[in-house]
CSV table of C-alpha atoms (C1' of nucleotides) in Angstrom, one decimal:
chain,number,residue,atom,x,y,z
X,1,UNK,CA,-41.5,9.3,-11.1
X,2,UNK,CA,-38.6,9.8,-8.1
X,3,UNK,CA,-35.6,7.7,-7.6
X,4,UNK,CA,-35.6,6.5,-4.2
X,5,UNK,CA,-31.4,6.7,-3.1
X,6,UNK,CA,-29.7,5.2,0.2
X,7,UNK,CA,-26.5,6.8,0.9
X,8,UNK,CA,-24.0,4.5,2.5
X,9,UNK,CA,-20.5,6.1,3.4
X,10,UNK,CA,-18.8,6.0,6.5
X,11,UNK,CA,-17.9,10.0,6.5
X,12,UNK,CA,-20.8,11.8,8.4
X,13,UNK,CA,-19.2,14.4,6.3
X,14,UNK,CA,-19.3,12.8,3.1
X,15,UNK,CA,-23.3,11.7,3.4
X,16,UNK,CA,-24.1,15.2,4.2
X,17,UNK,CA,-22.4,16.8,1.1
X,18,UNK,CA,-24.1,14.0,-1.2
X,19,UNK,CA,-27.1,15.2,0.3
X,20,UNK,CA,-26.6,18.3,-0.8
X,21,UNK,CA,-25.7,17.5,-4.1
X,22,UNK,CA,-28.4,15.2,-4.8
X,23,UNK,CA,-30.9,17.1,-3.0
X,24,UNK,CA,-30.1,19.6,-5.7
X,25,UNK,CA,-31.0,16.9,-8.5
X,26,UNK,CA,-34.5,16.8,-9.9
X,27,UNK,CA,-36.0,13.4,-8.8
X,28,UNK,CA,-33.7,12.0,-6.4
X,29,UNK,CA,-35.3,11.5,-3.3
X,30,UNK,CA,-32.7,9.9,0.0
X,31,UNK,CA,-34.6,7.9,1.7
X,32,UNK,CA,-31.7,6.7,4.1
X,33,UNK,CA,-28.2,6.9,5.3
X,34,UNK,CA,-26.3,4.1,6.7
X,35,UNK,CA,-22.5,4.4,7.7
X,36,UNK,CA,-21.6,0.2,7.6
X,37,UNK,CA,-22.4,-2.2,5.0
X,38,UNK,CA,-24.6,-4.1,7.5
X,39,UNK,CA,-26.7,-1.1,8.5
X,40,UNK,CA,-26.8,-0.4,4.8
X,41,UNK,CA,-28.2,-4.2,4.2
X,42,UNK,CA,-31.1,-3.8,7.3
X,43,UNK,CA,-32.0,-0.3,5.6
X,44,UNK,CA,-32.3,-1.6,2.1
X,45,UNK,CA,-34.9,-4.2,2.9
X,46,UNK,CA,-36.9,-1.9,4.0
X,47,UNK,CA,-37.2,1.1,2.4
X,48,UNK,CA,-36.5,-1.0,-0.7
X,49,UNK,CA,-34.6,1.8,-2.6
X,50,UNK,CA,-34.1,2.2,-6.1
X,51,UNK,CA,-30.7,2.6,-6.1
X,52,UNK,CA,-27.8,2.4,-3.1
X,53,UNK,CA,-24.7,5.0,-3.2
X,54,UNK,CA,-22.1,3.2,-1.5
X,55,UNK,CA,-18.6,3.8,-0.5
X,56,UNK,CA,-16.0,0.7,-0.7
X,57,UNK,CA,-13.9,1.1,2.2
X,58,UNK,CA,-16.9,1.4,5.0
X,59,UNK,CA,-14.6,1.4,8.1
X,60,UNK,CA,-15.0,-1.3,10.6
X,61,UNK,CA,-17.5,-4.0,9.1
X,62,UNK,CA,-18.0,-5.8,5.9
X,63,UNK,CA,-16.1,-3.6,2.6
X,64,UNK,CA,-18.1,-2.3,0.0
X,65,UNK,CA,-17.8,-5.2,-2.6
X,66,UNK,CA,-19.6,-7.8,-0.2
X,67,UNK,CA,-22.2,-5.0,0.7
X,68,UNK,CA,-22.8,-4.8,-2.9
X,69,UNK,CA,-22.9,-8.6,-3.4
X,70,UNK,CA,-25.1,-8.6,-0.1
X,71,UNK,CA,-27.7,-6.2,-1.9
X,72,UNK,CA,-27.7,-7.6,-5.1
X,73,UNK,CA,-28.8,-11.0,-3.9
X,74,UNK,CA,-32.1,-8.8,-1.9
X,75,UNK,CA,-35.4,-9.2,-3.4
X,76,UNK,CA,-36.3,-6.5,-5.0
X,77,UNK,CA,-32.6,-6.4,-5.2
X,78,UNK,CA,-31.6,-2.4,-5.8
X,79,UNK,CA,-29.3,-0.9,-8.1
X,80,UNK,CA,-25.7,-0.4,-6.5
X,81,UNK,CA,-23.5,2.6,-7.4
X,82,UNK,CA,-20.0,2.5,-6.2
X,83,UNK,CA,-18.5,5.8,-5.4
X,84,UNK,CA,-15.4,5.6,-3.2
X,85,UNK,CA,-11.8,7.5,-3.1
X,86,UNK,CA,-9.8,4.7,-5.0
X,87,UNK,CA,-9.2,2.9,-7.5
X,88,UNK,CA,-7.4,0.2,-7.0
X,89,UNK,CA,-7.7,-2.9,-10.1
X,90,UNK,CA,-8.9,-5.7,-7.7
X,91,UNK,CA,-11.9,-3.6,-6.0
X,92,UNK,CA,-13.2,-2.2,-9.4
X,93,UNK,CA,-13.5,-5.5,-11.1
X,94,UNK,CA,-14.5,-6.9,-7.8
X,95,UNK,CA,-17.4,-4.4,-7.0
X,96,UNK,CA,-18.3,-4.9,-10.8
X,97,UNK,CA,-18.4,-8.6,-10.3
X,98,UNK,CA,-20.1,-8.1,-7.5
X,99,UNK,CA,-23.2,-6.3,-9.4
X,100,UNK,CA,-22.8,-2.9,-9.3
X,101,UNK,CA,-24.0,-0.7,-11.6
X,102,UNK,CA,-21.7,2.0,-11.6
X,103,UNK,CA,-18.0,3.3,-10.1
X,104,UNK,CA,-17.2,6.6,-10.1
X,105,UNK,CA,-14.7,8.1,-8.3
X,106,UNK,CA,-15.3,11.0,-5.5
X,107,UNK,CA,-13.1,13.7,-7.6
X,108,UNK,CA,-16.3,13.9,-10.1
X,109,UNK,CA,-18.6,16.3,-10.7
X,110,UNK,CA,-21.8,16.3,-9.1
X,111,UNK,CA,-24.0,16.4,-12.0
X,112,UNK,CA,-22.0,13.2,-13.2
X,113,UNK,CA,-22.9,11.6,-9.9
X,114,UNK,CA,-26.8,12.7,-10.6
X,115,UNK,CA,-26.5,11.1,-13.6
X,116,UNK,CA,-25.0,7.8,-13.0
X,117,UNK,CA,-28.1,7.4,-10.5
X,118,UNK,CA,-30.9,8.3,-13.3
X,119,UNK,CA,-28.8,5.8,-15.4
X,120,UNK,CA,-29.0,2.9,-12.8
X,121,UNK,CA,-32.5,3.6,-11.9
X,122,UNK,CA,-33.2,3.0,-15.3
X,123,UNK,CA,-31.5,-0.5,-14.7
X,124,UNK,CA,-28.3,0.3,-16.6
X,125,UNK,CA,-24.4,1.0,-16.3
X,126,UNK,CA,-22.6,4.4,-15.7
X,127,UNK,CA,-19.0,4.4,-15.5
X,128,UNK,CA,-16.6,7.3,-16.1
X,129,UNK,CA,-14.9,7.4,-19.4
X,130,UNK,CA,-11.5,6.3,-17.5
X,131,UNK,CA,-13.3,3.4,-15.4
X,132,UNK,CA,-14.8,2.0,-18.8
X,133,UNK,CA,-11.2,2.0,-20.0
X,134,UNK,CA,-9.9,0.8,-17.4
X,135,UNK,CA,-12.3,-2.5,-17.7
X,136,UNK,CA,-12.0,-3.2,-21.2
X,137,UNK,CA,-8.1,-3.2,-20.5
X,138,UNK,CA,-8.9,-5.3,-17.6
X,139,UNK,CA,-11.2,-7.4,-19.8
X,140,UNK,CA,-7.6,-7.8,-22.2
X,141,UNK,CA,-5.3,-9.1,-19.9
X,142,UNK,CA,-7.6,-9.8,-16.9
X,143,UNK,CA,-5.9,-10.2,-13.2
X,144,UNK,CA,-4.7,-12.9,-12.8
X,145,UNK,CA,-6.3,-15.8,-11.1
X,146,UNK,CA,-4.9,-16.7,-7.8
X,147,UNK,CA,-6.5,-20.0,-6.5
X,148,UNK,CA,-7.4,-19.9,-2.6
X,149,UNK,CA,-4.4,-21.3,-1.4
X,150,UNK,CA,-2.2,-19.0,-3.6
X,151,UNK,CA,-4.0,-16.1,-2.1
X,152,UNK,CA,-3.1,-16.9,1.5
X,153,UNK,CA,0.4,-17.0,0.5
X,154,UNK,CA,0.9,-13.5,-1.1
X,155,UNK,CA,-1.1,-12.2,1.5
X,156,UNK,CA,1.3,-13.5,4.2
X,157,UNK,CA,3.9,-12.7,1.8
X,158,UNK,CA,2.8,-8.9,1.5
X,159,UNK,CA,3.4,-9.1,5.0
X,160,UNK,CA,6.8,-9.3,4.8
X,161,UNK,CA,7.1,-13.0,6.0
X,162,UNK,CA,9.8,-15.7,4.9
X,163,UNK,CA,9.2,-19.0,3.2
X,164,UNK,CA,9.6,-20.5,6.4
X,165,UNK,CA,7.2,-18.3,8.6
X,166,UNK,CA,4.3,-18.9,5.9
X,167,UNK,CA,5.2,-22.8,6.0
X,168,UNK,CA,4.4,-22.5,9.4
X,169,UNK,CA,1.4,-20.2,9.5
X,170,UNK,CA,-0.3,-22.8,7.1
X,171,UNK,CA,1.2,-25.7,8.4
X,172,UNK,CA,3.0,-27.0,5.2
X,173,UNK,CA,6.5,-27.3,4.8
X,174,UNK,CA,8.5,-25.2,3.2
X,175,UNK,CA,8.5,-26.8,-0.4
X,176,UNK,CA,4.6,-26.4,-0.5
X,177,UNK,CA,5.2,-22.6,-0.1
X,178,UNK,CA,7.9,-22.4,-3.0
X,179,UNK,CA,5.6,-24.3,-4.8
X,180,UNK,CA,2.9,-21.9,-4.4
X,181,UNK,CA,5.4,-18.9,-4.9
X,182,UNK,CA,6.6,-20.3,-8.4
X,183,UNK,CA,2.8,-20.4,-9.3
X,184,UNK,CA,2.1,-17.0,-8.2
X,185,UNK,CA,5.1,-15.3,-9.5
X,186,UNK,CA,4.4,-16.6,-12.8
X,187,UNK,CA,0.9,-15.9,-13.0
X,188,UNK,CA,1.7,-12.3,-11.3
X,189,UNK,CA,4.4,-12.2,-14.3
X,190,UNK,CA,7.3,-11.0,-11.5
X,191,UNK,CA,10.2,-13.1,-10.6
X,192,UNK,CA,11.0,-12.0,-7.3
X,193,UNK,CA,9.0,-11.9,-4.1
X,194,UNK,CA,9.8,-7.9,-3.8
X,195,UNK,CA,7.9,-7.2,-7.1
X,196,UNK,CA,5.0,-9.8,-6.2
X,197,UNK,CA,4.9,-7.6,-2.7
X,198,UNK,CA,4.9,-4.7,-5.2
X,199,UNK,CA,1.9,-5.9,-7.9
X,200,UNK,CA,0.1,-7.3,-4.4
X,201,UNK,CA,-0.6,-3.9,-3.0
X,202,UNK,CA,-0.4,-2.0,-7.1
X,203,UNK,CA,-3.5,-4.3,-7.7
X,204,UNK,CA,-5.1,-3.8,-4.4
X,205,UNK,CA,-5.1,-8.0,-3.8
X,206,UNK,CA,-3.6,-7.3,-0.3
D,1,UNK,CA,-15.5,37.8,16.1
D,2,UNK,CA,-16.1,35.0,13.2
D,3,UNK,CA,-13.9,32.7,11.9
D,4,UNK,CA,-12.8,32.3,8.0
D,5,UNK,CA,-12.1,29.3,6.7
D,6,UNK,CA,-10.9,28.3,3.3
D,7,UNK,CA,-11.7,24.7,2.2
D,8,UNK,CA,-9.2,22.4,0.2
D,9,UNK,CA,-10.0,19.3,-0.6
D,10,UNK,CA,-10.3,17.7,-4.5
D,11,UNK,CA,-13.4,16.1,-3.9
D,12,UNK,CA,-16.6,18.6,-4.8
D,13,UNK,CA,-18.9,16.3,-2.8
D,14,UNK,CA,-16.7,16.7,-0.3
D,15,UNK,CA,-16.6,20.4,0.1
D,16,UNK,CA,-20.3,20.5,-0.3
D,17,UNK,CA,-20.7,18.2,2.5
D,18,UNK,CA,-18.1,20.5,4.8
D,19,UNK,CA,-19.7,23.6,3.6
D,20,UNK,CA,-23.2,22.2,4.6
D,21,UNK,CA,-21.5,21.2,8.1
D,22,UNK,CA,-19.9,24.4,8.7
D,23,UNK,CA,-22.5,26.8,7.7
D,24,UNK,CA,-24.6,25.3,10.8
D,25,UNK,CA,-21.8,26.2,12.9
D,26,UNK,CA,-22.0,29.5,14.7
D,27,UNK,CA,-19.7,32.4,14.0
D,28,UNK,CA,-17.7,30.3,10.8
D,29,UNK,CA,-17.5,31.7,7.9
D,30,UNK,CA,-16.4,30.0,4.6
D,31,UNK,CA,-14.4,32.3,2.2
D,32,UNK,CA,-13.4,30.1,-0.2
D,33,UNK,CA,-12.6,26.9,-1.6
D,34,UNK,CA,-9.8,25.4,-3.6
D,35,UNK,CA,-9.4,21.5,-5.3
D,36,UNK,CA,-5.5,21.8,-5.0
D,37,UNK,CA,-2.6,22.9,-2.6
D,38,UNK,CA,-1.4,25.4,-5.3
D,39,UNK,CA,-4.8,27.1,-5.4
D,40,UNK,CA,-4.9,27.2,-1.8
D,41,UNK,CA,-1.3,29.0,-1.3
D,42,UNK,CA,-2.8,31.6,-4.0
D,43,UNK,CA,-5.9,32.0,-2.2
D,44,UNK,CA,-4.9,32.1,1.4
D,45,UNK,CA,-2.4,34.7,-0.2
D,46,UNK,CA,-5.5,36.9,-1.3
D,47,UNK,CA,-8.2,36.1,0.8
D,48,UNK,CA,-6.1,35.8,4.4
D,49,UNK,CA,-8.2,33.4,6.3
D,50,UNK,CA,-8.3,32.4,9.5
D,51,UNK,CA,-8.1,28.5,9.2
D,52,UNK,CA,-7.0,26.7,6.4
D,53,UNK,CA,-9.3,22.8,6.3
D,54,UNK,CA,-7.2,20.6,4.1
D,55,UNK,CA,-7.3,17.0,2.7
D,56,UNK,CA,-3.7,15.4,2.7
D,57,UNK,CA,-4.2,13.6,-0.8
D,58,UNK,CA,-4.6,16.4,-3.2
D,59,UNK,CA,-4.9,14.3,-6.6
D,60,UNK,CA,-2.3,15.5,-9.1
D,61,UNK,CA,-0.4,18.5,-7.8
D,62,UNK,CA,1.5,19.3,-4.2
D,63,UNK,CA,0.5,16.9,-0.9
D,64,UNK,CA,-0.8,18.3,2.1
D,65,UNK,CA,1.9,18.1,4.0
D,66,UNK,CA,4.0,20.4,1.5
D,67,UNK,CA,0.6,22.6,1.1
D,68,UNK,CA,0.4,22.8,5.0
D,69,UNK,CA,4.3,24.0,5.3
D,70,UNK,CA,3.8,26.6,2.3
D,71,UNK,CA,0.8,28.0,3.9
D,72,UNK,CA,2.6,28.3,7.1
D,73,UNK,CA,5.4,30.2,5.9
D,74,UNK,CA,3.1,33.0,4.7
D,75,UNK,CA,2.6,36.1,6.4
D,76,UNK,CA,-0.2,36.3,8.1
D,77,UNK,CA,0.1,32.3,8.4
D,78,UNK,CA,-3.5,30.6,8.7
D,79,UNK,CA,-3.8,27.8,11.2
D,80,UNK,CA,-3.8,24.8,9.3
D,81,UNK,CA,-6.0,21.5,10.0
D,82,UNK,CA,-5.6,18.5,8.5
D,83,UNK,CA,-9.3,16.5,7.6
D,84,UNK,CA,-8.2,13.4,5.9
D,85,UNK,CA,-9.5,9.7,5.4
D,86,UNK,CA,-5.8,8.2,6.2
D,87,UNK,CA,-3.9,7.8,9.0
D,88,UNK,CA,-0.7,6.4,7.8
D,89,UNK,CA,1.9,7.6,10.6
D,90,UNK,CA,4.1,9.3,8.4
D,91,UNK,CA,1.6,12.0,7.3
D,92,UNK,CA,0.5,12.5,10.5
D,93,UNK,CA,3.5,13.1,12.1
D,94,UNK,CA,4.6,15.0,8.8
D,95,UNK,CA,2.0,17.3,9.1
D,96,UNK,CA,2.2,17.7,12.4
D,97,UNK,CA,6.1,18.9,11.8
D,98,UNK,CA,5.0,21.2,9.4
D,99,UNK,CA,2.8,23.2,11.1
D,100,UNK,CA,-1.0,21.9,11.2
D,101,UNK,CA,-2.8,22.9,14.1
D,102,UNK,CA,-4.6,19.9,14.3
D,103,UNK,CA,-5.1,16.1,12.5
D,104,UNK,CA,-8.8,15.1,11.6
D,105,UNK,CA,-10.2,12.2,10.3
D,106,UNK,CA,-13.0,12.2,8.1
D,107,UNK,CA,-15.0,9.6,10.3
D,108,UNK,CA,-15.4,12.1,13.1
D,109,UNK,CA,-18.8,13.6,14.0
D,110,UNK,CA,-19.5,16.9,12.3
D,111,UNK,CA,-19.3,18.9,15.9
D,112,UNK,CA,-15.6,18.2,15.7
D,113,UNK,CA,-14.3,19.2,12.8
D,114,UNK,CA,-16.6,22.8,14.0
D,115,UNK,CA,-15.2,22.8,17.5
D,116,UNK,CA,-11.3,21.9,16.0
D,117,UNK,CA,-11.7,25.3,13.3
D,118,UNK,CA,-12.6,27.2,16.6
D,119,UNK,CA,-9.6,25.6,18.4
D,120,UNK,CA,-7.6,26.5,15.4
D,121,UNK,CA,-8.3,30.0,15.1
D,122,UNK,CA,-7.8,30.0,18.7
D,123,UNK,CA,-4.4,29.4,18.2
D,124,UNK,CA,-4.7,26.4,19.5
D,125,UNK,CA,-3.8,22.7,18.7
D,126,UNK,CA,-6.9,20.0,17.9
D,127,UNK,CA,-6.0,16.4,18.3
D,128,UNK,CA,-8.9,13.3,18.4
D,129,UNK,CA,-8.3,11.0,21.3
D,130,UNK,CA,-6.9,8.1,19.4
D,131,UNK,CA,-4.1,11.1,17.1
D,132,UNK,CA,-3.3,12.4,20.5
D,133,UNK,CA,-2.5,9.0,21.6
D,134,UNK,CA,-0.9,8.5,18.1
D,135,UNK,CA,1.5,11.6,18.6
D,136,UNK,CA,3.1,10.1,21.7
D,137,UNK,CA,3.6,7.0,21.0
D,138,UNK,CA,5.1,8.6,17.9
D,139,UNK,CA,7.5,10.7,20.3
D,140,UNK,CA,8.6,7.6,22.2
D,141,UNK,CA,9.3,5.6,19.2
D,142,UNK,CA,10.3,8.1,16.7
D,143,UNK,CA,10.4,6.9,13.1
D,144,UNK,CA,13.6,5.9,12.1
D,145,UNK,CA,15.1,8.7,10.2
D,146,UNK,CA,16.2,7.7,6.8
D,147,UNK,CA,18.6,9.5,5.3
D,148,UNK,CA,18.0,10.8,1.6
D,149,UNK,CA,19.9,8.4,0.0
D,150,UNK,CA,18.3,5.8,2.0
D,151,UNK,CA,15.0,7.3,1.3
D,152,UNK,CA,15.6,6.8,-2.4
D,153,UNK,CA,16.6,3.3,-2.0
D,154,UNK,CA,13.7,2.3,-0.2
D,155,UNK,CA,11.2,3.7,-2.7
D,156,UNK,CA,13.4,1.6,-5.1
D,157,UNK,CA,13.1,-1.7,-2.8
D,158,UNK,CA,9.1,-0.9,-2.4
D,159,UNK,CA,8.6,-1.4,-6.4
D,160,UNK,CA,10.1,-4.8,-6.0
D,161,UNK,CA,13.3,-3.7,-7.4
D,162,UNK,CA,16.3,-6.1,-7.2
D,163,UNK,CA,19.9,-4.8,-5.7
D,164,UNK,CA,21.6,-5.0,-8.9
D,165,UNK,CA,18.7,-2.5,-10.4
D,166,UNK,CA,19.0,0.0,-8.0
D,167,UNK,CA,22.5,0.5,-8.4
D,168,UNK,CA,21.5,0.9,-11.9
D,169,UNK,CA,19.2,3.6,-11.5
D,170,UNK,CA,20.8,5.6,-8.9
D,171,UNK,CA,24.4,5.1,-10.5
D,172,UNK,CA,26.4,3.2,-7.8
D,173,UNK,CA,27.2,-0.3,-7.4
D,174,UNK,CA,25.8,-3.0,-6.0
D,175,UNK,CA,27.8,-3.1,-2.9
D,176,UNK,CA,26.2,0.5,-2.3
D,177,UNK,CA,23.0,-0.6,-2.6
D,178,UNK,CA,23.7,-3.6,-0.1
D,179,UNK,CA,25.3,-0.8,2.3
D,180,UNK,CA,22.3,1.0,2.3
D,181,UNK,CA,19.7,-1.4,2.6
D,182,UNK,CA,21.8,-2.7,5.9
D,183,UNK,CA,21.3,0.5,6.9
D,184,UNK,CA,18.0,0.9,6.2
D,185,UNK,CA,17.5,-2.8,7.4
D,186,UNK,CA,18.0,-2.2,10.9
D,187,UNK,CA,16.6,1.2,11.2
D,188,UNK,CA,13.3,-0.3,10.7
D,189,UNK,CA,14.4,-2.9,12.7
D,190,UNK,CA,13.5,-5.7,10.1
D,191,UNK,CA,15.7,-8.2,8.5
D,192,UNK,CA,14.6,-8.7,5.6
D,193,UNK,CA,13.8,-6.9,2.3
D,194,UNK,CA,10.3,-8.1,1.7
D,195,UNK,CA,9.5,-6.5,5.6
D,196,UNK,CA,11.1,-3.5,4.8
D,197,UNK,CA,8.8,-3.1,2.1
D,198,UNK,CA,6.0,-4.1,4.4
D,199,UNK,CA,6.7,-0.9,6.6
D,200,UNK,CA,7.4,0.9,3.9
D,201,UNK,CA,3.8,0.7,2.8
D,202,UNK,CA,2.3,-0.1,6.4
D,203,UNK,CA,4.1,3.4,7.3
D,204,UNK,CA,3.1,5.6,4.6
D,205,UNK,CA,7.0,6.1,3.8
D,206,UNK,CA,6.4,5.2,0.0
L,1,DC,C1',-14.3,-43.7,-14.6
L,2,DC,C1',-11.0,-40.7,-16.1
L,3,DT,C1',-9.2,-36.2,-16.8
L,4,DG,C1',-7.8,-32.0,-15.0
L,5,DC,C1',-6.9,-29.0,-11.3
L,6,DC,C1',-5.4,-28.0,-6.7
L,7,DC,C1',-2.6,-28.9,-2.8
L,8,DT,C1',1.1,-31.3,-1.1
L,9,DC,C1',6.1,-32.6,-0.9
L,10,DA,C1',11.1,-33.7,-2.4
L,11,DA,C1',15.7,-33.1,-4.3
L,12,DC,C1',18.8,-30.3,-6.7
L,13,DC,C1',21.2,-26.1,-8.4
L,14,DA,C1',22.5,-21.3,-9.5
L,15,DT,C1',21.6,-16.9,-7.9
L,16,DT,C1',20.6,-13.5,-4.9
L,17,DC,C1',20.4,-11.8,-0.4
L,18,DG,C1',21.7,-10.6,4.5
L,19,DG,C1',25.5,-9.5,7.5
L,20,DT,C1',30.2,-8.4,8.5
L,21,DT,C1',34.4,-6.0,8.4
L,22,DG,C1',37.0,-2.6,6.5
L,23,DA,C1',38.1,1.3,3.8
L,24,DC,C1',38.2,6.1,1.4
L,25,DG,C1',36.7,10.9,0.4
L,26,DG,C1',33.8,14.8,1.4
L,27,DG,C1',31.1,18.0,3.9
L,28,DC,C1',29.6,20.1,8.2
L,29,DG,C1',30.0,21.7,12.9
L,30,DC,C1',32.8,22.8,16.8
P,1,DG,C1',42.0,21.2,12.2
P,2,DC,C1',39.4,17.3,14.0
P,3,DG,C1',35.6,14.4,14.5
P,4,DC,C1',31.4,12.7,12.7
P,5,DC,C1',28.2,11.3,9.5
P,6,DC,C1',27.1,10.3,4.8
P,7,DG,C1',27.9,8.1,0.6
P,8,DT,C1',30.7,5.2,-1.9
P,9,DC,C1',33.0,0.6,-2.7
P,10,DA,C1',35.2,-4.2,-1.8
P,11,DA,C1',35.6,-9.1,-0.3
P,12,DC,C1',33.7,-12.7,2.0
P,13,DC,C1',30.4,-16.1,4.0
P,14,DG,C1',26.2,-18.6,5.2
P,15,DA,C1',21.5,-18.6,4.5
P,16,DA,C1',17.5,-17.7,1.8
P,17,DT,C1',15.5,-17.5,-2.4
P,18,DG,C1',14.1,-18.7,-7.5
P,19,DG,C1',13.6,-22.3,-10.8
P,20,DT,C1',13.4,-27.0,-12.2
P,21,DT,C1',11.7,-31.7,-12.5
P,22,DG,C1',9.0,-35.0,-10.7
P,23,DA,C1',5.4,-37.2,-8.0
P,24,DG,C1',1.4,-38.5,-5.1
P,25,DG,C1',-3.5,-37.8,-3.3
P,26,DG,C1',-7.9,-35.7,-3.5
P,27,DC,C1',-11.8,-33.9,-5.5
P,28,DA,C1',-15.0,-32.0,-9.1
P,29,DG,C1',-16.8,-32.4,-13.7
P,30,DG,C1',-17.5,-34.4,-17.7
DNA sequence: CCTGCCCTCAACCATTCGGTTGACGGGCGC
DNA sequence: GCGCCCGTCAACCGAATGGTTGAGGGCAGG
C-alpha cells in the first residue's frame, strides 16, 4: 500500500526538489502541493492524505504550528511532518504540541526524510537523533511558562520599548509592567531586560 | 552558448529542487554542486563556471557573503547570485558590496531564478522588484557604519550583556563601554539599549 | 465557598543606564 | 607636521530600571 503525501512549503523551489526526492521513494505518492497553511487545510480535506510535509515559516498566512494544529483537529486527521530551516526551542516544542509527528530539519538527507514519512504513515514519531535530544532536555527544564499577559510584555519588550511605552500600549500603568517584568525575568532566569530581549529571540518566543 | 552553473546550498532537498528547476531551462548547464562556501571556492577553482547560485546561510563553515567575495576574487571570477530565504538588510546589501550579481529569494517563481542565471552570465545584475526597491532605499539611508570596536560592542549588548560585562570581556572600562554604546546609540538613531538590540536583530547586524 | 492564580497598582530603594563634557594617545592621510 | 577619527578613560547628573513588599479584585476549579 502507497503513502498518500501533501507537500506544503512556501519555496516553489523547495516543493519541486521534495518532489524529486520523494518521487524517488518506493511508495510515496504526492497527491498535492499547497504553498500557505490555509491552502494546505482546503487540500487536506480533500484528498485526505496520509501524511502532510509541511514547512513552519509558510510566508504570509497562518505559521506552520497552527497549520499543524489546524490538521490535526481534521477528520480523518493526517499525519503532520515538520520539515523547516530552523530550529528555534519554542516552534519545536510548539509544532510537537501541536501534533506533529515528526521535525526534521532541511540539512537531512533525503532517505531520512523518506523515512520519517513511512514512520508517520505507520502512525508513529520520527525525529532526528539531535531533535529527540533536544526534547528530552526540553522535557528537563521545560520553557518556561509565560502567562498571556506576560507574553505581551516581552513581546513589546523585544521590541525595544520602555516600561513606559508598554504601560501605555496596554493601558496599565507603569507599576503593572514592572510587575510583569519581575515575573518574567525570573521565570526567564535573566535579570535584566537586555538578556530577556536576548532568551526572547534565543528561544524563538518573539 | 550554455551557461554553467555550480549550485551551493547546504540543503540536499534543496539542490534537488534547483537542479530539477534548472534542467528545464534551456541552454543551463549544472556542473556541480557543493553544501559549503569552502567547497564552492575549491570547485569554482576547478570546474570554472559561469554562475555561481548560492544560499547566504551555509550551516557550519564560511557565510555567503564571505563565499560570494572569495569567489569573486578568483580569476576567471563567476558571477555570483544570491538565492536565499532571508532578507535581513545587512546581507543584502553585504552581498551586494561583495560582488553578487544578483539577490534572490527563495519564494520567487522558478522562471526567475532561470532568467537571473541568464542575466548573470550576461554580465549582468538581477534584482526582484521589491530588492531593487530595497537597494535604494538602502542608498538613501545607508546603514550606519559601525566601527569595529563598536561592532564588537553591539554583539556584546545583543546577548543581553550588562556595561560592566563588556568592559570585562573586551578589557576596557566601563566608561569605554558607555562611550561606545553613545556612539553606537545614535548611529542607529535609538536611545536606548534594549532598541539597539532590537535593530541589531531586526537588521541582521548580529 | 474557599483557595490559588492572574492582573492590577503602590511605595520605596539601590543600581544601572543614558547623556554630557572633556581629555589623552595613536594611527592615517594630505 | 597637522588634522581627523578611533579608542581609551573620567566625573557628573537625571532618569530609567531591578527588586522588594504589600495589597486588592476577579475568576476558575476544587
Amino acid at each position: 500500500m502507497t503513502v498518500s503525501v501533501l507537500l506544503v512549503d512556501d519555496h516553489p523551489v523547495v516543493r519541486t526538489g521534495l518532489r524529486a526526492v520523494l518521487d524517488a521513494g518506493d511508495g510515496i505518492t504526492i497527491v498535492g502541493e499547497a504553498a500557505t497553511g490555509e491552502e494546505a487545510i482546503t487540500l487536506t480535506s480533500h484528498l485526505n492524505p496520509d501524511v502532510v510535509l509541511c514547512d513552519l515559516r509558510l510566508g504570509e498566512g497562518i505559521g506552520g504550528v497552527e497549520t499543524t494544529a489546524a490538521l490535526r483537529s481534521l477528520d480523518p486527521a493526517p499525519a503532520v511532518l515538520i520539515l523547516t530551516t530552523f530550529d528555534r526551542d519554542a516552534e519545536v516544542f510548539g509544532a510537537i504540541e501541536a501534533g506533529a509527528a515528526g521535525y526534521l530539519l532541511k540539512e537531512v538527507a533525503p532517505e531520512v526524510i523518506v523515512e520519517a514519512i513511512r514512520q508517520a504513515a505507520r502512525g508513529g514519531m520520527y525525529l532526528t537523533p539531535d531533535m529527540s535530544a533536544r526534547v528530552v532536555q526540553g522535557m528537563r527544564n521545560p520553557l518556561p511558562k509565560l502567562t498571556g499577559r506576560e507574553l505581551e510584555v516581552l513581546k513589546l519588550l523585544a521590541t525595544g520599548a520602555t516600561n513606559r511605552e508598554m504601560a501605555r500600549s496596554l493601558f496599565v500603568t507603569e507599576a503593572t509592567i514592572k510587575s510583569h517584568l519581575v515575573h518574567i525575568f525570573t521565570k526567564l532566569g535573566v535579570d535584566s531586560r537586555a538578556r530577556a530581549i536576548h532568551v526572547a529571540w534565543e528561544t524563538g518566543l518573539v
